[in-house]
Coordinates of C-alpha atoms in Angstrom, one line a residue:
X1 CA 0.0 0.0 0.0
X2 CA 2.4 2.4 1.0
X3 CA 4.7 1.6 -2.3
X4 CA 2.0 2.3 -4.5
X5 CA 1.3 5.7 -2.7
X6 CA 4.8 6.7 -3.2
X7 CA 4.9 5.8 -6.9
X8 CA 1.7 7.7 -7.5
X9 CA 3.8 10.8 -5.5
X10 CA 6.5 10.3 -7.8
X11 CA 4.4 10.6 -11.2
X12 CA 2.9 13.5 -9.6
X13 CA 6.0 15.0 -9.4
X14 CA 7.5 14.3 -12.8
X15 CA 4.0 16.0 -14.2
X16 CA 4.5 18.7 -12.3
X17 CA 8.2 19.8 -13.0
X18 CA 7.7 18.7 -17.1
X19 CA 4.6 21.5 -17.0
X20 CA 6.9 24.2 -15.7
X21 CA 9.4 24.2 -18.6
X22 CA 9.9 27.3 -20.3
X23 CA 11.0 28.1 -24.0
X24 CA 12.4 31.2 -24.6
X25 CA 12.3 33.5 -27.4
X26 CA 15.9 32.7 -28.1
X27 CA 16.1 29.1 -28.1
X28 CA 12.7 29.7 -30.5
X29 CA 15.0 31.9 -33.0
X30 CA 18.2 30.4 -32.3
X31 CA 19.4 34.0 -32.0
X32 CA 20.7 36.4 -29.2
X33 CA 18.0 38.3 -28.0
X34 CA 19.1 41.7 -26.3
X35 CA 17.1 44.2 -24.6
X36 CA 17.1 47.6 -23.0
X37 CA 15.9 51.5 -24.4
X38 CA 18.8 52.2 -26.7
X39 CA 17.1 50.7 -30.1
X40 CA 14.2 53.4 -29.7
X41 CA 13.7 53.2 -33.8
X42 CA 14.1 51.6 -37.0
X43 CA 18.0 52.5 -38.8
X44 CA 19.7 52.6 -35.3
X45 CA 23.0 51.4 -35.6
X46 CA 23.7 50.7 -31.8
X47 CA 24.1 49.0 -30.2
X48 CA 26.7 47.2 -32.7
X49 CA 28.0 44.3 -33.4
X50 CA 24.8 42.1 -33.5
X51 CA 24.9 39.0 -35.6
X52 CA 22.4 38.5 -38.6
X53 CA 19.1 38.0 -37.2
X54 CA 19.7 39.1 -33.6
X55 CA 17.4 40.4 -31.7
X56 CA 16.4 43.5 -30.1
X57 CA 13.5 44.3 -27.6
X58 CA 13.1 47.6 -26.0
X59 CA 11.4 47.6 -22.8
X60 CA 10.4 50.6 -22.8
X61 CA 7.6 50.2 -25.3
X62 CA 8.0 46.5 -26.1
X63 CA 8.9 46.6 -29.9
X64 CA 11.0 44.3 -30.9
X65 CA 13.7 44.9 -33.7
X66 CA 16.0 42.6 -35.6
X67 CA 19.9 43.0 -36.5
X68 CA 19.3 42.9 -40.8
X69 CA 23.6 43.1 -40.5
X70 CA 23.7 47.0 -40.6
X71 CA 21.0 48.2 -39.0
X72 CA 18.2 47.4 -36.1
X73 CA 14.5 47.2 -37.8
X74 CA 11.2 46.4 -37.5
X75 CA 10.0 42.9 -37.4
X76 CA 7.1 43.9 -39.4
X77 CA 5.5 47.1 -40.9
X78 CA 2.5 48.6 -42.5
X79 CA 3.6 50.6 -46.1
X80 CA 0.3 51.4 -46.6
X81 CA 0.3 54.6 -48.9
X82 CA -1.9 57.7 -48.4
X83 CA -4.2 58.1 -51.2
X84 CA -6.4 61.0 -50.9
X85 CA -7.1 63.8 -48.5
X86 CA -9.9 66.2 -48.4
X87 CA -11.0 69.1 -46.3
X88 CA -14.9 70.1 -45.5
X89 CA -14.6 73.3 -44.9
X90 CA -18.3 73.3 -43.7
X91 CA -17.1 70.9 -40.6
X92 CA -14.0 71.2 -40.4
X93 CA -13.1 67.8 -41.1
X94 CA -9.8 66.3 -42.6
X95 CA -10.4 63.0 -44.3
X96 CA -7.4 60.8 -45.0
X97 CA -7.7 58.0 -47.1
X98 CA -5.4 54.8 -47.0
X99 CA -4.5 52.4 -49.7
X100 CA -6.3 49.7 -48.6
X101 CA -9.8 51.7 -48.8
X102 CA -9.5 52.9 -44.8
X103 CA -10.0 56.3 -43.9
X104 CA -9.6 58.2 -41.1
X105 CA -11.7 61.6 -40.3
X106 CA -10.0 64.1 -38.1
X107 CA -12.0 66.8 -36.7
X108 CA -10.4 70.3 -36.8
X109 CA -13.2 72.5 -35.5
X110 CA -11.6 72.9 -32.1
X111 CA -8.1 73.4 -33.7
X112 CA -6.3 77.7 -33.1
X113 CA -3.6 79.3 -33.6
X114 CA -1.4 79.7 -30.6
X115 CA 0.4 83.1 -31.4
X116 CA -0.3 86.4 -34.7
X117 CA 1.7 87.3 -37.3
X118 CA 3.1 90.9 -36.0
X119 CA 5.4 93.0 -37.6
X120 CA 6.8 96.1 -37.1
X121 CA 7.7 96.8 -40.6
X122 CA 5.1 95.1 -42.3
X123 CA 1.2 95.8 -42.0
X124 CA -0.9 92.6 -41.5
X125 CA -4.8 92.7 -42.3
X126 CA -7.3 90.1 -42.1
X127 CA -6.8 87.5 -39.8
X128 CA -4.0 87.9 -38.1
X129 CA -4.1 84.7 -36.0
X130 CA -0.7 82.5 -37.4
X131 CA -3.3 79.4 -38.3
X132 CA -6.5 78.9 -40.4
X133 CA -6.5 82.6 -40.9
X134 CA -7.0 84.9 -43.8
X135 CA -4.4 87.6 -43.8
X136 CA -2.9 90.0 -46.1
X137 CA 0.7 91.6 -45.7
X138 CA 2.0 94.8 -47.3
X139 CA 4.7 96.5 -46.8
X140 CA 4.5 99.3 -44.5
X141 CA 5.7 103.0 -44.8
X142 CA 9.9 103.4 -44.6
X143 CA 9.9 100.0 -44.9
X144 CA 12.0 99.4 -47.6
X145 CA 15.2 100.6 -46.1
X146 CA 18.7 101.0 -48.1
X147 CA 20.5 97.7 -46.9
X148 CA 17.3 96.0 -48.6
X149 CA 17.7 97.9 -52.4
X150 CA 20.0 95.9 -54.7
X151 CA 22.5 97.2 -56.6
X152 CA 20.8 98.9 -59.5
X153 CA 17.7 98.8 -58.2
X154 CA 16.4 101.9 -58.2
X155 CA 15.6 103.3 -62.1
X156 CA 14.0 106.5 -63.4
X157 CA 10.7 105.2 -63.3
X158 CA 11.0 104.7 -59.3
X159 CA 11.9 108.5 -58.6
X160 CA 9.2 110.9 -58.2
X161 CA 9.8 114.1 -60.5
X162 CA 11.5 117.0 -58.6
X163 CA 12.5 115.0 -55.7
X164 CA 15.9 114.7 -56.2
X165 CA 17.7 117.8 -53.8
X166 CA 20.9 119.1 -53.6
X167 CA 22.2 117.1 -50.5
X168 CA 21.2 114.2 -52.5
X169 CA 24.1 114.5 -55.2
X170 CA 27.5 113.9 -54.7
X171 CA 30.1 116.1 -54.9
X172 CA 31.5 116.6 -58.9
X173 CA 28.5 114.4 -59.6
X174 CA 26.9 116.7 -62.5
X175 CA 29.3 117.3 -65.8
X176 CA 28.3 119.3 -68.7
X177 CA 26.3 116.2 -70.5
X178 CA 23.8 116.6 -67.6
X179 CA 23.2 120.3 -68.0
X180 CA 20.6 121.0 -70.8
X181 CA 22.3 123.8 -72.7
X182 CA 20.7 127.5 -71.8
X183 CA 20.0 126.7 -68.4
X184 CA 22.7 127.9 -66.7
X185 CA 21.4 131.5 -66.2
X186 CA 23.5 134.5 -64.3
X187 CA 21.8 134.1 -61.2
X188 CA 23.3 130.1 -61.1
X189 CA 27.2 131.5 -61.5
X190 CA 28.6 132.3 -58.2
X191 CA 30.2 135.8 -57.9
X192 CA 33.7 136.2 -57.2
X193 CA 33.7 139.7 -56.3
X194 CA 32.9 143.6 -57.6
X195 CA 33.4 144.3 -61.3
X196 CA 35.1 141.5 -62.7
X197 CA 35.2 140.0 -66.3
X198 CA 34.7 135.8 -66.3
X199 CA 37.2 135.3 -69.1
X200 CA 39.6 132.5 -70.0
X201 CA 43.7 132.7 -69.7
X202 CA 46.3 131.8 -72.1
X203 CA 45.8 128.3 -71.7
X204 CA 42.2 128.0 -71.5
X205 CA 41.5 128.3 -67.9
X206 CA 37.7 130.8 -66.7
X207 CA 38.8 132.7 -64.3
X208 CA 37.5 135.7 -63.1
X209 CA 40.0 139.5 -63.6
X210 CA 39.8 142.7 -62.9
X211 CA 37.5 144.6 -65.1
X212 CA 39.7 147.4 -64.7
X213 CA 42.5 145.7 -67.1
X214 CA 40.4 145.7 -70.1
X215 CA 40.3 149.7 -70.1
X216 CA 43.4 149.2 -71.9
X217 CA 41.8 147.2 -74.6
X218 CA 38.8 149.7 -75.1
X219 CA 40.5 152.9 -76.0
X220 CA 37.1 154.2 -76.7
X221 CA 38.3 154.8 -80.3
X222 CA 38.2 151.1 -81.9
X223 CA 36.9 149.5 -79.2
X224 CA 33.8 151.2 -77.5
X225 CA 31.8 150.5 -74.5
X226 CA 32.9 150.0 -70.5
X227 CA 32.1 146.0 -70.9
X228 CA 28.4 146.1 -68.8
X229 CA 25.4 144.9 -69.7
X230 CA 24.4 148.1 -70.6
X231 CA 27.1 149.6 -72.5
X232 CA 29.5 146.7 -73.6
X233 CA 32.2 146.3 -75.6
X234 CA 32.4 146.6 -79.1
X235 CA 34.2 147.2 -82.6
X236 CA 33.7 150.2 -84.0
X237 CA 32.6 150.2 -87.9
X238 CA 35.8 150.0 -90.2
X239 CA 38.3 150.0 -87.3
X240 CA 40.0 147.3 -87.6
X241 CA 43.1 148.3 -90.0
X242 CA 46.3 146.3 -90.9
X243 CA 47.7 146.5 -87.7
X244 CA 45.3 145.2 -85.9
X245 CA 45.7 142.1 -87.6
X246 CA 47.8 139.2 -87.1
X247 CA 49.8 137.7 -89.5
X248 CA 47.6 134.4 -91.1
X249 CA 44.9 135.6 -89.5
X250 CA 42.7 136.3 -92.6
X251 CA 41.4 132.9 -93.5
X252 CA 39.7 131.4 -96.7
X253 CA 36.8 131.5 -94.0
X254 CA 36.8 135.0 -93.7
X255 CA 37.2 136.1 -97.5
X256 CA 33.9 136.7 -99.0
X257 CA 32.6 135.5 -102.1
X258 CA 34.9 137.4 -105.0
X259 CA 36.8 139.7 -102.3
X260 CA 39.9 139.1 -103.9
X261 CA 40.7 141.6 -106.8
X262 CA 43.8 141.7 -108.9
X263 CA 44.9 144.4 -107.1
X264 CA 44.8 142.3 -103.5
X265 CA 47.3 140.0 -105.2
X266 CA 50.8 140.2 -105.5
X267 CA 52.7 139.9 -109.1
X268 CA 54.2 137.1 -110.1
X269 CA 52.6 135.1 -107.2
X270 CA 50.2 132.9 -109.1
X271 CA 51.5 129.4 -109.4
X272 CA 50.6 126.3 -111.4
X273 CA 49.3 124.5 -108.6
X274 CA 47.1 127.9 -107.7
X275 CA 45.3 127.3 -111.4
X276 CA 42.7 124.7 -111.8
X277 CA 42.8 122.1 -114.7
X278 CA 41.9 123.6 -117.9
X279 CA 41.5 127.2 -116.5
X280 CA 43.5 129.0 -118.8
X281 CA 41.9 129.2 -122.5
X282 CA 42.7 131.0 -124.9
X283 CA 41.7 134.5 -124.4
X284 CA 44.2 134.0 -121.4
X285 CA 47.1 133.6 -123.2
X286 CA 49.0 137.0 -125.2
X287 CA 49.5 136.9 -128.5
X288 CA 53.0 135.8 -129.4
X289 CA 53.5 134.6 -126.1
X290 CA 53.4 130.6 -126.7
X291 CA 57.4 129.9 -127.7
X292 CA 58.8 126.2 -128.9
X293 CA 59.8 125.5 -125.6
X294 CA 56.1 125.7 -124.3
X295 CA 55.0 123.4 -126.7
X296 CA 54.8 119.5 -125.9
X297 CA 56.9 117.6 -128.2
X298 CA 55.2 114.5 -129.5
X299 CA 58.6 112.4 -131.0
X300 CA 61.1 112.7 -133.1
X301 CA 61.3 113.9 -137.2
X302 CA 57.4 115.3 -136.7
X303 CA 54.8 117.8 -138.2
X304 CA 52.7 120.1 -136.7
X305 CA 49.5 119.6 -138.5
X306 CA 45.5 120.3 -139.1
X307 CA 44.2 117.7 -140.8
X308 CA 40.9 117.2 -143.0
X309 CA 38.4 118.5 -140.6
X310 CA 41.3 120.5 -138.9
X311 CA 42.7 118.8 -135.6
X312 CA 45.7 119.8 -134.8
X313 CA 47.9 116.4 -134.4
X314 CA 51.7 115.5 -135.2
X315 CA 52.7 113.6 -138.7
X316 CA 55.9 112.0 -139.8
X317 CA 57.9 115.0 -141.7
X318 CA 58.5 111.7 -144.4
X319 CA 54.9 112.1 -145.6
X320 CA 56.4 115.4 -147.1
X321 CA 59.0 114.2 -149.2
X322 CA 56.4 113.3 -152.2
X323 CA 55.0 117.0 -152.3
X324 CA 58.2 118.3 -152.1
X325 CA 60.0 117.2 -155.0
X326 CA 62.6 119.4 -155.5
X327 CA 61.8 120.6 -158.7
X328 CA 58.6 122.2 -158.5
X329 CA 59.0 122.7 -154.9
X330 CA 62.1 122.4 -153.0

């Protein structure tokens, strides 16, 4: 009796310790199963040196990764692709709509902005709450301040006419192109003093002088006039005689029209390269004046001749020696 209670025990026994075996995870896999928080997502590198298959569990969240032999990832993931989305604007609603026909409805009635759009350059209108809001944005007055204007911004068309002062050129900044010509009227030349003549020197610089030392040039007698506005200076009528003029200084320029008479030239100053082609004709030249010399010789042994219709040419003198035979004519 008592053996067969004990053998009963025993079975009892067995049962119970073969119940309470436990398979892990890892002798399932035949991997290394690690665990901890640093795998927190998918692409994590660390911790290294994992073997293929490996794997990971955080237990902080309780996903489990796998070592793919660079990189922990996810033992399984949905790619499901967003399709569609629509708003209702009349409720507010976002609808989302998943590749596998799902959708999911998120209601945005409740959702506001946190914070405005403010600027103190620029001058909102409109809603001016920084979500779901209307709002416009123009640029308010001085706004647009120097460090903001490119390089060549700024053209014709963006100055207003007139607005453009004085302390707004530079220095030198105007030449003569930019002054329109009969603008510059007395009251825009500064004075240099009491009666003084603007004039220019010797070599070309203005420069104001002493009115005083032009009463030397205005004897009153061929020059006139004190130099004013009222009485200036001027050439008297026929005044200006030989002396008054510099040598060269009458110029083709200033020779009218058939000025020059025979007596304004000089004898014997006329020179071949003074007469035109073909200027002298006939009535130009004296009688008895042409001699041998001035006549072009043609050749050798030749006749001055007219012919038939009377040109003057050159002809052998042979062609001569049959009229004159010696006889008759010789």
């Amino acid at each position: 009796m008592n053996n067969r209670i004990l053998i009963i025990f025993f079975l009892l026994l067995s049962g119970t310790v073969m119940a309470q075996t436990t398979v892990t995870l890892q002798d399932q896999c035949n991997c290394e199963v690690l665990s901890g928080t640093q795998v927190t997502a998918a692409g994590m590198l660390t911790p290294a040196g994992a073997d293929m298959g490996d794997i990971y569990v955080n237990t902080d969240t309780g996903t489990i990764y796998f070592w793919d032999g660079d990189s922990w990832e996810l033992t399984s993931s949905d790619d499901q692709q967003l399709q569609v989305f629509g708003f209702n604007p009349a409720t507010n609603e976002l609808t989302l709509t998943l590749e596998n026909g799902g959708t999911f409805n998120a209601d945005l009635s409740n959702l506001t902005g946190d914070g405005n759009i403010t600027s103190t350059t620029i001058d909102v209108g409109g809603d001016s709450n920084a979500l779901l809001g209307n709002v416009t944005l123009e640029i308010g007055a001085d706004a647009v301040t120097n460090a903001k204007l490119a390089d060549d911004a700024v053209q014709t068309e963006n100055i207003l006419n007139g607005t453009i002062l004085n302390e707004d050129l530079a220095d030198s900044s105007v030449d003569t192109d930019k002054i329109a010509d009969g603008t510059i009227l007395t009251g825009d030349i500064a004075s240099a003093g009491n009666d003084l003549v603007l004039v220019t020197d010797a070599v070309g610089t203005v420069a104001w002088v002493s009115r005083a030392s032009f009463e030397s040039i205005a004897d009153q007698v061929t020059i006139t006039g004190i130099g004013t506005a009222g009485d200036p200076f001027k050439v008297e009528d026929l005044s200006i005689v030989t002396a008054k003029l510099g040598a060269d200084a009458v110029t083709n320029a200033k020779l009218a029209d058939d000025a020059v008479q025979t007596e304004n030239i000089l004898n014997g100053t006329i020179l071949n390269e003074d007469l035109a082609d073909s200027s002298v004709d006939t009535d130009k030249i004296a009688d008895g004046t042409i001699l041998t010399g001035d006549i072009a010789s043609a050749g050798n042994d030749l006749v001055l001749v007219t012919d038939a219709i009377g040109t003057v040419a050159w002809v052998s003198r042979a062609s001569f020696e049959s009229i004159a035979d010696q006889v008759t004519i010789t």
